[in-house]
JSON list of C-alpha atoms in Angstrom, two decimals:
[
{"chain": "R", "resi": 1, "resn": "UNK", "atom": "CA", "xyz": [39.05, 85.23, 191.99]},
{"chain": "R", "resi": 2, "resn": "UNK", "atom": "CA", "xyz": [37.58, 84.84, 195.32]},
{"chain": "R", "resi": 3, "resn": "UNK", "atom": "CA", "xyz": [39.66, 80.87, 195.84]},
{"chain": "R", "resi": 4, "resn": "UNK", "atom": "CA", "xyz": [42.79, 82.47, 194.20]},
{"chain": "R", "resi": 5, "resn": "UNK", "atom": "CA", "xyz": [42.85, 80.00, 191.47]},
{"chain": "R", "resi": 6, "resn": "UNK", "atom": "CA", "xyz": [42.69, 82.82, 188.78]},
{"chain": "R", "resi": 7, "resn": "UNK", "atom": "CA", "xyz": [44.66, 85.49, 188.53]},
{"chain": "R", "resi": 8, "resn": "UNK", "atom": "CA", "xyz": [44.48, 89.07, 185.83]},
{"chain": "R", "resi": 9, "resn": "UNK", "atom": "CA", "xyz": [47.15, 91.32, 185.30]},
{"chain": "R", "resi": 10, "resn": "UNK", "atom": "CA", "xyz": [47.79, 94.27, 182.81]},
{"chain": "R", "resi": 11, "resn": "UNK", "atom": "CA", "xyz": [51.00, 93.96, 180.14]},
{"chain": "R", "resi": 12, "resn": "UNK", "atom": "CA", "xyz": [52.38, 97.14, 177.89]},
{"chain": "R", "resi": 13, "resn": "UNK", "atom": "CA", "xyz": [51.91, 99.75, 180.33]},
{"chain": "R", "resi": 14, "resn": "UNK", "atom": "CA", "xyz": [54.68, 102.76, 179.88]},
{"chain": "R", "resi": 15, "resn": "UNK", "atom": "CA", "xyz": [55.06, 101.77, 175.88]},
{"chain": "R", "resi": 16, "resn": "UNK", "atom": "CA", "xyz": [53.98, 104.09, 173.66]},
{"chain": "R", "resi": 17, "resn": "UNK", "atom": "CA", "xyz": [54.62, 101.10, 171.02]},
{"chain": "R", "resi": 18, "resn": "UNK", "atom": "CA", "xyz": [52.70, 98.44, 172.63]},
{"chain": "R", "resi": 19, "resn": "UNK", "atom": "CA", "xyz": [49.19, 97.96, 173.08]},
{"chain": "R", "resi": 20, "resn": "UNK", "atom": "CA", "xyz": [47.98, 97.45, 176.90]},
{"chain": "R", "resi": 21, "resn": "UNK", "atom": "CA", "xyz": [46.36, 94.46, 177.13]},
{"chain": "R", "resi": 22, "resn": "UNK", "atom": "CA", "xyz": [45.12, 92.54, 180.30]},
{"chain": "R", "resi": 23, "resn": "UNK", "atom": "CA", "xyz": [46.49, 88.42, 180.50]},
{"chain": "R", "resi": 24, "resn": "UNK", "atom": "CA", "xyz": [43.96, 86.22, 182.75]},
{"chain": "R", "resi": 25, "resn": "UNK", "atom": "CA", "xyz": [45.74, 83.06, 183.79]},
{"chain": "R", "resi": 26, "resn": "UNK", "atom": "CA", "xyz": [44.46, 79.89, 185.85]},
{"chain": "R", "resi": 27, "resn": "UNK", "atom": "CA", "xyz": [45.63, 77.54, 188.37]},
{"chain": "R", "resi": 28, "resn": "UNK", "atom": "CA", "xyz": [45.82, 73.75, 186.47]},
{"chain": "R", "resi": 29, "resn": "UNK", "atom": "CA", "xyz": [47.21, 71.20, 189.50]},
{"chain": "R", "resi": 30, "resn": "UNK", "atom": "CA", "xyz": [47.77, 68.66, 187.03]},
{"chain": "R", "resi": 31, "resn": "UNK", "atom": "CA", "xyz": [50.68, 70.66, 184.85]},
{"chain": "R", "resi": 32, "resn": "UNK", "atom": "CA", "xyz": [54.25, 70.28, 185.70]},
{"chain": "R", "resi": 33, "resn": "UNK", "atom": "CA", "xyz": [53.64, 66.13, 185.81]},
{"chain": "R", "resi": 34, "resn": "UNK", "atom": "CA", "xyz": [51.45, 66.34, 188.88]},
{"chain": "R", "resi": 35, "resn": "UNK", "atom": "CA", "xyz": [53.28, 69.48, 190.21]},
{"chain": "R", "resi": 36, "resn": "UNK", "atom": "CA", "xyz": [51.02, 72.13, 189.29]},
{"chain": "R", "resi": 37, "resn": "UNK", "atom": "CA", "xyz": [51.63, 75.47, 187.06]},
{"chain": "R", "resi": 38, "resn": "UNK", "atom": "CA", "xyz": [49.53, 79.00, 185.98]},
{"chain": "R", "resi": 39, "resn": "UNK", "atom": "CA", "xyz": [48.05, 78.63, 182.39]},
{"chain": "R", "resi": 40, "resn": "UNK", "atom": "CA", "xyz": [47.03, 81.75, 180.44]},
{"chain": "R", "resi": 41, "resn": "UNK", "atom": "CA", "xyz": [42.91, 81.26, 180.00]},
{"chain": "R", "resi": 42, "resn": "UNK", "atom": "CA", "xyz": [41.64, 82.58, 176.97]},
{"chain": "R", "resi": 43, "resn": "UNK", "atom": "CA", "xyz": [43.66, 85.47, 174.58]},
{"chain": "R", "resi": 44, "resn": "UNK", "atom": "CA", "xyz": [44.94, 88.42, 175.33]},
{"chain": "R", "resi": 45, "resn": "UNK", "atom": "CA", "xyz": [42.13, 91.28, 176.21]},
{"chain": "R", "resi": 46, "resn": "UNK", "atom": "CA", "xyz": [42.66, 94.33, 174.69]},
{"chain": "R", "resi": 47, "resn": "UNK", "atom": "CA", "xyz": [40.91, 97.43, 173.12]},
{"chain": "R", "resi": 48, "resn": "UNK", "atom": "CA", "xyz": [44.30, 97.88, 170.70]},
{"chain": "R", "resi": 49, "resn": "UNK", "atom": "CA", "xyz": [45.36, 101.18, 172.32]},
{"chain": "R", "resi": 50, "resn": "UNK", "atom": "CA", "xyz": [47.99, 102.01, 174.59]},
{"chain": "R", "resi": 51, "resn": "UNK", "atom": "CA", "xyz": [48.68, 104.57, 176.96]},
{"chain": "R", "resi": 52, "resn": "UNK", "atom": "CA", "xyz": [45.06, 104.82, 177.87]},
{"chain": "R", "resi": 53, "resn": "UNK", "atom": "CA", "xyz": [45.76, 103.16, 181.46]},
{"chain": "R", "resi": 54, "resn": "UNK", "atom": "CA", "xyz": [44.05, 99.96, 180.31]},
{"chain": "R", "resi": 55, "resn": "UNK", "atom": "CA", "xyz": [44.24, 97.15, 183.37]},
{"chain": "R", "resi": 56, "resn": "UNK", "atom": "CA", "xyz": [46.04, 99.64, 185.93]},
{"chain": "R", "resi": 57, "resn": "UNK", "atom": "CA", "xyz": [42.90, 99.33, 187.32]},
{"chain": "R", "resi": 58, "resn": "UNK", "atom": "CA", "xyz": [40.35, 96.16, 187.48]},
{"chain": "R", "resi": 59, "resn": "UNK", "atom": "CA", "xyz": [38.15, 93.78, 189.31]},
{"chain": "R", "resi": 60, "resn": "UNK", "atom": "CA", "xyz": [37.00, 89.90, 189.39]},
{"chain": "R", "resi": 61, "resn": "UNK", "atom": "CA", "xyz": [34.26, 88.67, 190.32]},
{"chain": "R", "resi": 62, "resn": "UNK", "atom": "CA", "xyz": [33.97, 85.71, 192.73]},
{"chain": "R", "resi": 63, "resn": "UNK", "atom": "CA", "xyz": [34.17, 82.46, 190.36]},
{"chain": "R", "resi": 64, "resn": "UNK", "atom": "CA", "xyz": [36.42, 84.70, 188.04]},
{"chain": "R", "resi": 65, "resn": "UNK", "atom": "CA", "xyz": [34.01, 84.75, 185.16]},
{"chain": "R", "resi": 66, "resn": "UNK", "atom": "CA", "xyz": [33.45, 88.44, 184.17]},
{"chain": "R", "resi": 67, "resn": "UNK", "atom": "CA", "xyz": [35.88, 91.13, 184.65]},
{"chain": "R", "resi": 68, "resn": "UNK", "atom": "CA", "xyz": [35.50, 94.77, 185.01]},
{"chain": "R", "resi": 69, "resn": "UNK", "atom": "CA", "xyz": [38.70, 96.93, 183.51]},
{"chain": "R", "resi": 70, "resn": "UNK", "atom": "CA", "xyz": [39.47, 100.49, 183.65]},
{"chain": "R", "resi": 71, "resn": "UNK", "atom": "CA", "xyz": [41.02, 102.40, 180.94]},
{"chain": "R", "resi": 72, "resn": "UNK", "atom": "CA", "xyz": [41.47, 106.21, 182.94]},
{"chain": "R", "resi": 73, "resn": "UNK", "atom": "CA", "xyz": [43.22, 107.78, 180.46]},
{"chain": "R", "resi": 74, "resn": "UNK", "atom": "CA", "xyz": [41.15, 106.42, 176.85]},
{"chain": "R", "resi": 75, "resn": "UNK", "atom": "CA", "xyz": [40.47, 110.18, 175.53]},
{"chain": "R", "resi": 76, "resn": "UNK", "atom": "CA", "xyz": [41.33, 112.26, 178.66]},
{"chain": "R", "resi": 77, "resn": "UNK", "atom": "CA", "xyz": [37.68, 110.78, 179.82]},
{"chain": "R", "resi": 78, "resn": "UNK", "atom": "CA", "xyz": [38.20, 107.04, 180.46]},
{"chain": "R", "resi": 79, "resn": "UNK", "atom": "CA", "xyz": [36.41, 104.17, 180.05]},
{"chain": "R", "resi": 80, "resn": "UNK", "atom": "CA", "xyz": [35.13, 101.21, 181.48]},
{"chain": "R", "resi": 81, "resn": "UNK", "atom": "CA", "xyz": [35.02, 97.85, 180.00]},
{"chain": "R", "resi": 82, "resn": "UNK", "atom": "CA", "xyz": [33.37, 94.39, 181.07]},
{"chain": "R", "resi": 83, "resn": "UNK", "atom": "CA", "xyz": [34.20, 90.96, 179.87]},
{"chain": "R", "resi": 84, "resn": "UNK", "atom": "CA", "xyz": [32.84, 87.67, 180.53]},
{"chain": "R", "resi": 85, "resn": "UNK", "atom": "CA", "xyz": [34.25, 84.20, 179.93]},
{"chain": "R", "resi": 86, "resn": "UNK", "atom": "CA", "xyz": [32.37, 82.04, 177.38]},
{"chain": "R", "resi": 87, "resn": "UNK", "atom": "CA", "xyz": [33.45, 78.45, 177.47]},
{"chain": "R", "resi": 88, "resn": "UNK", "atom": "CA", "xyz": [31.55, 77.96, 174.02]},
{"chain": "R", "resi": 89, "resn": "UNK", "atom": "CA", "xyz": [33.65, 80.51, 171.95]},
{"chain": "R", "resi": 90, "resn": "UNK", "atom": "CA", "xyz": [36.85, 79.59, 169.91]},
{"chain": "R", "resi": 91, "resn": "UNK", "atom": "CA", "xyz": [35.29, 76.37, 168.93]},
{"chain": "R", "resi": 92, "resn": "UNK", "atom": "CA", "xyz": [34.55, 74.86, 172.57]},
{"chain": "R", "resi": 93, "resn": "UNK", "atom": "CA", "xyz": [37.96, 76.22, 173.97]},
{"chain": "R", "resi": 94, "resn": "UNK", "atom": "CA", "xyz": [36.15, 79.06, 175.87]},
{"chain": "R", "resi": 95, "resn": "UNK", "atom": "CA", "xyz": [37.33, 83.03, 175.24]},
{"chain": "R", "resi": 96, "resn": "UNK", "atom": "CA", "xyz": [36.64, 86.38, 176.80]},
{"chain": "R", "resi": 97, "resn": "UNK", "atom": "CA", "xyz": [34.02, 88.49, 175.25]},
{"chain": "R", "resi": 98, "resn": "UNK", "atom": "CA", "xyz": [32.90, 91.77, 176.38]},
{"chain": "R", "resi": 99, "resn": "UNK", "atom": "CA", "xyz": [29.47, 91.97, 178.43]},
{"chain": "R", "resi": 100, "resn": "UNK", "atom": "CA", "xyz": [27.45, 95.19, 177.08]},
{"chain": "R", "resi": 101, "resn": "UNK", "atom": "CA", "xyz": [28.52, 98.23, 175.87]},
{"chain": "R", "resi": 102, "resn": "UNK", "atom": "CA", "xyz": [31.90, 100.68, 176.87]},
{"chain": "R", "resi": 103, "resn": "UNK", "atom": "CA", "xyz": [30.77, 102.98, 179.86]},
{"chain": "R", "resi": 104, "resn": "UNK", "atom": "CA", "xyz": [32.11, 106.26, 179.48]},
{"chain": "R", "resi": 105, "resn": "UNK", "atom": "CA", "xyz": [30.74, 109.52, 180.54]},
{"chain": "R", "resi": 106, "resn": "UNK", "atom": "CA", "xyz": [28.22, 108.68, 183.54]},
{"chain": "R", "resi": 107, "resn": "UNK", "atom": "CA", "xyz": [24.85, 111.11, 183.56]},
{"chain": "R", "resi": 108, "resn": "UNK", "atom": "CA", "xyz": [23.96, 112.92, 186.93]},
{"chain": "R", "resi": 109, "resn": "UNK", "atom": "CA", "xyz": [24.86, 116.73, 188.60]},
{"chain": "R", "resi": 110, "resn": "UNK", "atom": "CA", "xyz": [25.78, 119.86, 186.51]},
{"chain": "R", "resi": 111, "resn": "UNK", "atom": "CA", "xyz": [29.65, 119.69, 185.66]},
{"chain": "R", "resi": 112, "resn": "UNK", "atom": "CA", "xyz": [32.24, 121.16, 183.54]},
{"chain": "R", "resi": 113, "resn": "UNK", "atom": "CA", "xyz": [34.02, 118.13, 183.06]},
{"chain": "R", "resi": 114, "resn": "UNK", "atom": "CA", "xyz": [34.68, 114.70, 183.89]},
{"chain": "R", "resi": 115, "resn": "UNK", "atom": "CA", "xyz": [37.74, 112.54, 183.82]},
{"chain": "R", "resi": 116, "resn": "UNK", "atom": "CA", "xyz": [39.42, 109.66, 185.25]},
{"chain": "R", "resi": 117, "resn": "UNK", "atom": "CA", "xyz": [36.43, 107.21, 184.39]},
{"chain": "R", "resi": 118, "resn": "UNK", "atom": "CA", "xyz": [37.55, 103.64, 185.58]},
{"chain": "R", "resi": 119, "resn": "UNK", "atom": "CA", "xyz": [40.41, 105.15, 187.71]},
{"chain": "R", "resi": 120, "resn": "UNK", "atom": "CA", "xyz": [39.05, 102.88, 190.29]},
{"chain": "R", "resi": 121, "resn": "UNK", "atom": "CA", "xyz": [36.31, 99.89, 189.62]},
{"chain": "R", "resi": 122, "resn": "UNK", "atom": "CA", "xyz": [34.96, 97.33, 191.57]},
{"chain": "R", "resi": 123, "resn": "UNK", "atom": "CA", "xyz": [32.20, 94.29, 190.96]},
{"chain": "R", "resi": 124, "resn": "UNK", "atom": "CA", "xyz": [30.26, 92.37, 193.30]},
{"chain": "R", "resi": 125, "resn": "UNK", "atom": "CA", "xyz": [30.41, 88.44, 193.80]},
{"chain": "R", "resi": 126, "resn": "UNK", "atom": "CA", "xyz": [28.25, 87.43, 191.31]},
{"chain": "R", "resi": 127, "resn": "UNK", "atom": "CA", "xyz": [29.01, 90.48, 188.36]},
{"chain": "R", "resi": 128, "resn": "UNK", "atom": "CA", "xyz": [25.74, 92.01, 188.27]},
{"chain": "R", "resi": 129, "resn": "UNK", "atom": "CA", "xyz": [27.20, 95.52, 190.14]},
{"chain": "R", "resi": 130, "resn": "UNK", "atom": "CA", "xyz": [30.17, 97.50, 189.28]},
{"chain": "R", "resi": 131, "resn": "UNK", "atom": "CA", "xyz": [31.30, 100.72, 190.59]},
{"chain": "R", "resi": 132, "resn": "UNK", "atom": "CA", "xyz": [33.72, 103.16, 189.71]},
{"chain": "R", "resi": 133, "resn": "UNK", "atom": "CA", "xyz": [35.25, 106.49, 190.90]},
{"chain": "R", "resi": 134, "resn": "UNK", "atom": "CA", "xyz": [36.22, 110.08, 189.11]},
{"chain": "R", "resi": 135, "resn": "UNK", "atom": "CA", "xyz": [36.92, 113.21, 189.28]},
{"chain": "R", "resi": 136, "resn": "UNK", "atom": "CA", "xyz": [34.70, 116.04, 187.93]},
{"chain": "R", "resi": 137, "resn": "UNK", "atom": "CA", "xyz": [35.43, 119.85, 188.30]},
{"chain": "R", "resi": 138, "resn": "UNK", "atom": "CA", "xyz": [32.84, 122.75, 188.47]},
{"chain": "R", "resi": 139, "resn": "UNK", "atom": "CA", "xyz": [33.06, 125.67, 185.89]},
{"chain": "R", "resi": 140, "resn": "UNK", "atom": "CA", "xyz": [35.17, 127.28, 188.47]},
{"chain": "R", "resi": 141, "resn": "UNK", "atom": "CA", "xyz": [37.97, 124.99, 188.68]},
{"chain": "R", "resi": 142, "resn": "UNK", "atom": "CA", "xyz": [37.20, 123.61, 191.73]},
{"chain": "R", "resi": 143, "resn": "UNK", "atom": "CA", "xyz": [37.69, 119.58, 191.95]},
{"chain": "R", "resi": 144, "resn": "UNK", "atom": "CA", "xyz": [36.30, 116.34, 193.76]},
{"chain": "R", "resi": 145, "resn": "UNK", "atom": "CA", "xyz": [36.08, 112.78, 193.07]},
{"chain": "R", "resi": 146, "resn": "UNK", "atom": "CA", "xyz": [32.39, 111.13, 192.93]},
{"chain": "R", "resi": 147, "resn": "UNK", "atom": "CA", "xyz": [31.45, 107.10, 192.38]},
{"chain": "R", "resi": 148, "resn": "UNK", "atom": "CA", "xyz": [28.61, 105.70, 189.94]},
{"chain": "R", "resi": 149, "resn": "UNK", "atom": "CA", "xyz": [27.04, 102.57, 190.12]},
{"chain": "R", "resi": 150, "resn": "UNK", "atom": "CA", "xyz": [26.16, 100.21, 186.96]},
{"chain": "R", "resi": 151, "resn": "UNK", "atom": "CA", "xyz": [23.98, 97.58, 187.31]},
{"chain": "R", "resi": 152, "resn": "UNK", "atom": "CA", "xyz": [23.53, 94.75, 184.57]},
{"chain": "R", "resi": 153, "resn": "UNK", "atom": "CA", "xyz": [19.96, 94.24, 183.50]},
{"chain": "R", "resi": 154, "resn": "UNK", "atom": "CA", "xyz": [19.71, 91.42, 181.13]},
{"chain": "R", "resi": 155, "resn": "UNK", "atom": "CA", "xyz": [16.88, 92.22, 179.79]},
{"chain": "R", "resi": 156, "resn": "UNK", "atom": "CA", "xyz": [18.00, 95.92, 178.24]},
{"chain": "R", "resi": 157, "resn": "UNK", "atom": "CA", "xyz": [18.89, 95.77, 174.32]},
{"chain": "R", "resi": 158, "resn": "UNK", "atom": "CA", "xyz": [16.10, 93.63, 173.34]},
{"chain": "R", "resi": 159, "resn": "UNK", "atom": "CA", "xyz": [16.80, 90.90, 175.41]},
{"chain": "R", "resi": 160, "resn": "UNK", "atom": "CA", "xyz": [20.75, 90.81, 175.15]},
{"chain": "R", "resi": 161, "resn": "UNK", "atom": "CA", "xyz": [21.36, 92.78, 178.38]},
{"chain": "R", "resi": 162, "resn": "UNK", "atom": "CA", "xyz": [23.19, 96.03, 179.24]},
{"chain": "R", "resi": 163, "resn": "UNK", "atom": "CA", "xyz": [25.07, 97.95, 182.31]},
{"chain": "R", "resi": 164, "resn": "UNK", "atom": "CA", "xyz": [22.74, 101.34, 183.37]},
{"chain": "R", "resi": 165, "resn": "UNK", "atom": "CA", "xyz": [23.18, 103.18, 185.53]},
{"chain": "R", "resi": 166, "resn": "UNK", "atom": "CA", "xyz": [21.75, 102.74, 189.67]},
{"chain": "R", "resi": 167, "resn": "UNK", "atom": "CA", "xyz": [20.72, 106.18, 190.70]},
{"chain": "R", "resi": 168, "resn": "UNK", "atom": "CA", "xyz": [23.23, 109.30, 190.63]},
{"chain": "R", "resi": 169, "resn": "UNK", "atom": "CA", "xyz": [26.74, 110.72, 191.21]},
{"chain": "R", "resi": 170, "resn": "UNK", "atom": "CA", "xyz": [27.62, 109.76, 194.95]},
{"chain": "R", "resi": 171, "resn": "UNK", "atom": "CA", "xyz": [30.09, 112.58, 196.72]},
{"chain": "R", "resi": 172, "resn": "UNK", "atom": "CA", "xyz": [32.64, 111.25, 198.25]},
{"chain": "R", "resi": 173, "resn": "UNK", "atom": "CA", "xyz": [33.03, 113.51, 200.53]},
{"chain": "R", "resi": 174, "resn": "UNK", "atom": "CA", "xyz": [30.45, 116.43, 202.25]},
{"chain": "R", "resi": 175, "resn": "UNK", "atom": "CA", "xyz": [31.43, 119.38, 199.89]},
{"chain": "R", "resi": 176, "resn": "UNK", "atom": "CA", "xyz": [30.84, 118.93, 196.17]},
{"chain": "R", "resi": 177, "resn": "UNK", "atom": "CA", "xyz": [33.66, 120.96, 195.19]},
{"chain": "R", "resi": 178, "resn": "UNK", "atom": "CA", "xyz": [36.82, 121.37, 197.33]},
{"chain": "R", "resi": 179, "resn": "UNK", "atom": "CA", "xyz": [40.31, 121.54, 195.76]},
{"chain": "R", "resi": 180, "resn": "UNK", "atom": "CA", "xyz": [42.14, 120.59, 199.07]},
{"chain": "R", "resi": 181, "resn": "UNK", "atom": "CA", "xyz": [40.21, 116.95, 198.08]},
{"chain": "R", "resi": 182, "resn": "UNK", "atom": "CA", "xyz": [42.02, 114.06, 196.41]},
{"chain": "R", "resi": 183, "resn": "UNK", "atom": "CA", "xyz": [41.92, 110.80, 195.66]},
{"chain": "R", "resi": 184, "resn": "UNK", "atom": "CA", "xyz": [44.92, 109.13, 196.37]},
{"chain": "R", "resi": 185, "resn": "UNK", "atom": "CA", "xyz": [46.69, 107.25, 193.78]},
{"chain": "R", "resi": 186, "resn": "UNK", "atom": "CA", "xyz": [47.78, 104.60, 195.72]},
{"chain": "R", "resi": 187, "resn": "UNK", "atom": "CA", "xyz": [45.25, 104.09, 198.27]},
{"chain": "R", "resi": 188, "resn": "UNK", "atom": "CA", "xyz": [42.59, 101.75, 197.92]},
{"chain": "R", "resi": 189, "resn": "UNK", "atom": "CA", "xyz": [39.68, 101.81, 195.60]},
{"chain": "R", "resi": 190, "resn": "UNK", "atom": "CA", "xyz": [35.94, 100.99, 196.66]},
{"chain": "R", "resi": 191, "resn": "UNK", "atom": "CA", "xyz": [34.31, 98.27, 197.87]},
{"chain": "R", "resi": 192, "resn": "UNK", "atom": "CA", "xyz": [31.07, 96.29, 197.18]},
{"chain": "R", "resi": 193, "resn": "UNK", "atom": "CA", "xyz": [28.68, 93.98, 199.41]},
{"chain": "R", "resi": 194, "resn": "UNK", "atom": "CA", "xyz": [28.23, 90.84, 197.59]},
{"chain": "R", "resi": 195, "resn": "UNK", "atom": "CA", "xyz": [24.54, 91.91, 196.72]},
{"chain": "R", "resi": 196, "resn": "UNK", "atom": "CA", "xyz": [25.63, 95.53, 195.48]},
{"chain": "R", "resi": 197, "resn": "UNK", "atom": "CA", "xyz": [23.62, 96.96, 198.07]},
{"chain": "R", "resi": 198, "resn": "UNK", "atom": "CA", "xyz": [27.02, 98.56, 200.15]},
{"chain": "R", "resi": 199, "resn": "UNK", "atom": "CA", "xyz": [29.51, 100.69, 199.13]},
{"chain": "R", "resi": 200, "resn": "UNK", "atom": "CA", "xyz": [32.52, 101.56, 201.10]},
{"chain": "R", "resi": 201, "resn": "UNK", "atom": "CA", "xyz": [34.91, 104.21, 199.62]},
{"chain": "R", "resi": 202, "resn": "UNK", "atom": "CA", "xyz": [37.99, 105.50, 200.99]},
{"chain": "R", "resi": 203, "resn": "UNK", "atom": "CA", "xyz": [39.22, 108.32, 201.30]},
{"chain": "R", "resi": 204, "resn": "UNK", "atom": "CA", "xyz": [42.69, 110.85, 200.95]},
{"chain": "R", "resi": 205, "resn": "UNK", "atom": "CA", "xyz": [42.30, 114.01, 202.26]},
{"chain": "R", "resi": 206, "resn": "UNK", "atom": "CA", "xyz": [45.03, 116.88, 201.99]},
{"chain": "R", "resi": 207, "resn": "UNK", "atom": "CA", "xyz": [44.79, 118.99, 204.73]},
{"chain": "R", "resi": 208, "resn": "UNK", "atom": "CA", "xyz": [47.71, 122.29, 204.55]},
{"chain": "R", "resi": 209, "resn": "UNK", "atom": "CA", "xyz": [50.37, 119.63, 204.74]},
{"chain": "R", "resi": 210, "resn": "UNK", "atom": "CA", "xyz": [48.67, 117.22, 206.46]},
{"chain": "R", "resi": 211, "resn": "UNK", "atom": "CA", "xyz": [47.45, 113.76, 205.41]},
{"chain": "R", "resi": 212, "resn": "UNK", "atom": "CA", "xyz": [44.32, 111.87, 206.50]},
{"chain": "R", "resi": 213, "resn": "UNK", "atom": "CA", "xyz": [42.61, 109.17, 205.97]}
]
């Protein structure tokens, strides 16, 4: 979270025996007699696959109450999952519960097909935006990587709230298809302005043996 007092990591990956799960754990200063120590909040998140890529990729928002995990590789599609912490669950001992429905396949341009969903997500300070990239090829094989935005309107699903989709695919880059463009796996994924309004995304472009940024 934004003071660094919770922390999220993923557990399971490269095990085609163990589920992937995603352990959220919080600063307590008075463990350790005074000394301070990192206590696991909640259970274990988890959708009870593995190999789908669950937690390689995810987000917190600001207080670290909801968090926004990517599952890239869930049905050669990928997923995207939100959870948010509710200190009433578990009997008053607070638990993470998702918030809305699975986003899979976004809806926007003509396209063959569309992978990689939640290869890269962000959410804004307060949880209300997410964004994600992936890639989506034409029917001629060419390739490119787009972002969606998802905004939360609570009052979707009679009242109980639901992500949908804010406006269409977004290119990122001038061509819509161009095989020479890649994402990088190990650059950085995008950004959001606290109020959702901004998006920066960078990007990896393979140039004939050159790199750029």
């Amino acid at each position: 979270n934004k003071e660094g007092t919770i922390i999220a990591y993923n557990t399971g990956y490269g095990s085609s025996n163990s589920e992937e799960k995603v352990i959220v754990q919080e600063w307590n200063p008075s463990s350790n007699c005074g000394q301070g120590g990192w206590e696991q909040k909640g259970g274990n998140i988890g959708t009870g696959s593995s190999n789908d890529k669950f937690g390689n990729f995810m987000d917190m928002n600001d207080d670290g109450t909801i968090i926004v995990i990517g599952a890239y590789d869930t049905d050669d599609k990928g997923r995207i999952y939100v959870y948010e912490w509710n200190p009433s669950s578990n009997c008053g001992q607070g638990g993470w519960e998702q918030r809305g429905s699975t986003i899979t396949n976004p809806s926007g341009d003509d396209f063959a097909e569309i992978q990689k969903v939640g290869g890269r997500v962000c959410i804004n300070s307060d949880g209300t935006f997410i964004v994600s990239m992936f890639e989506v090829t034409n029917t001629m094989g060419g390739a490119t990587h787009v972002f969606c935005v998802w905004e939360w309107n609570p009052s979707s699903n009679c009242g109980q709230g639901g992500w949908e989709q804010k406006g269409d695919f977004n290119y990122s880059n001038d061509r819509k298809y161009n095989d020479q463009i890649s994402f990088h796996e190990h650059s950085d994924g995008p950004k959001i302005s606290d109020d959702g309004m901004y998006i920066f995304i960078p990007e990896y472009r393979h140039d004939t043996g050159n790199n750029k940024n």
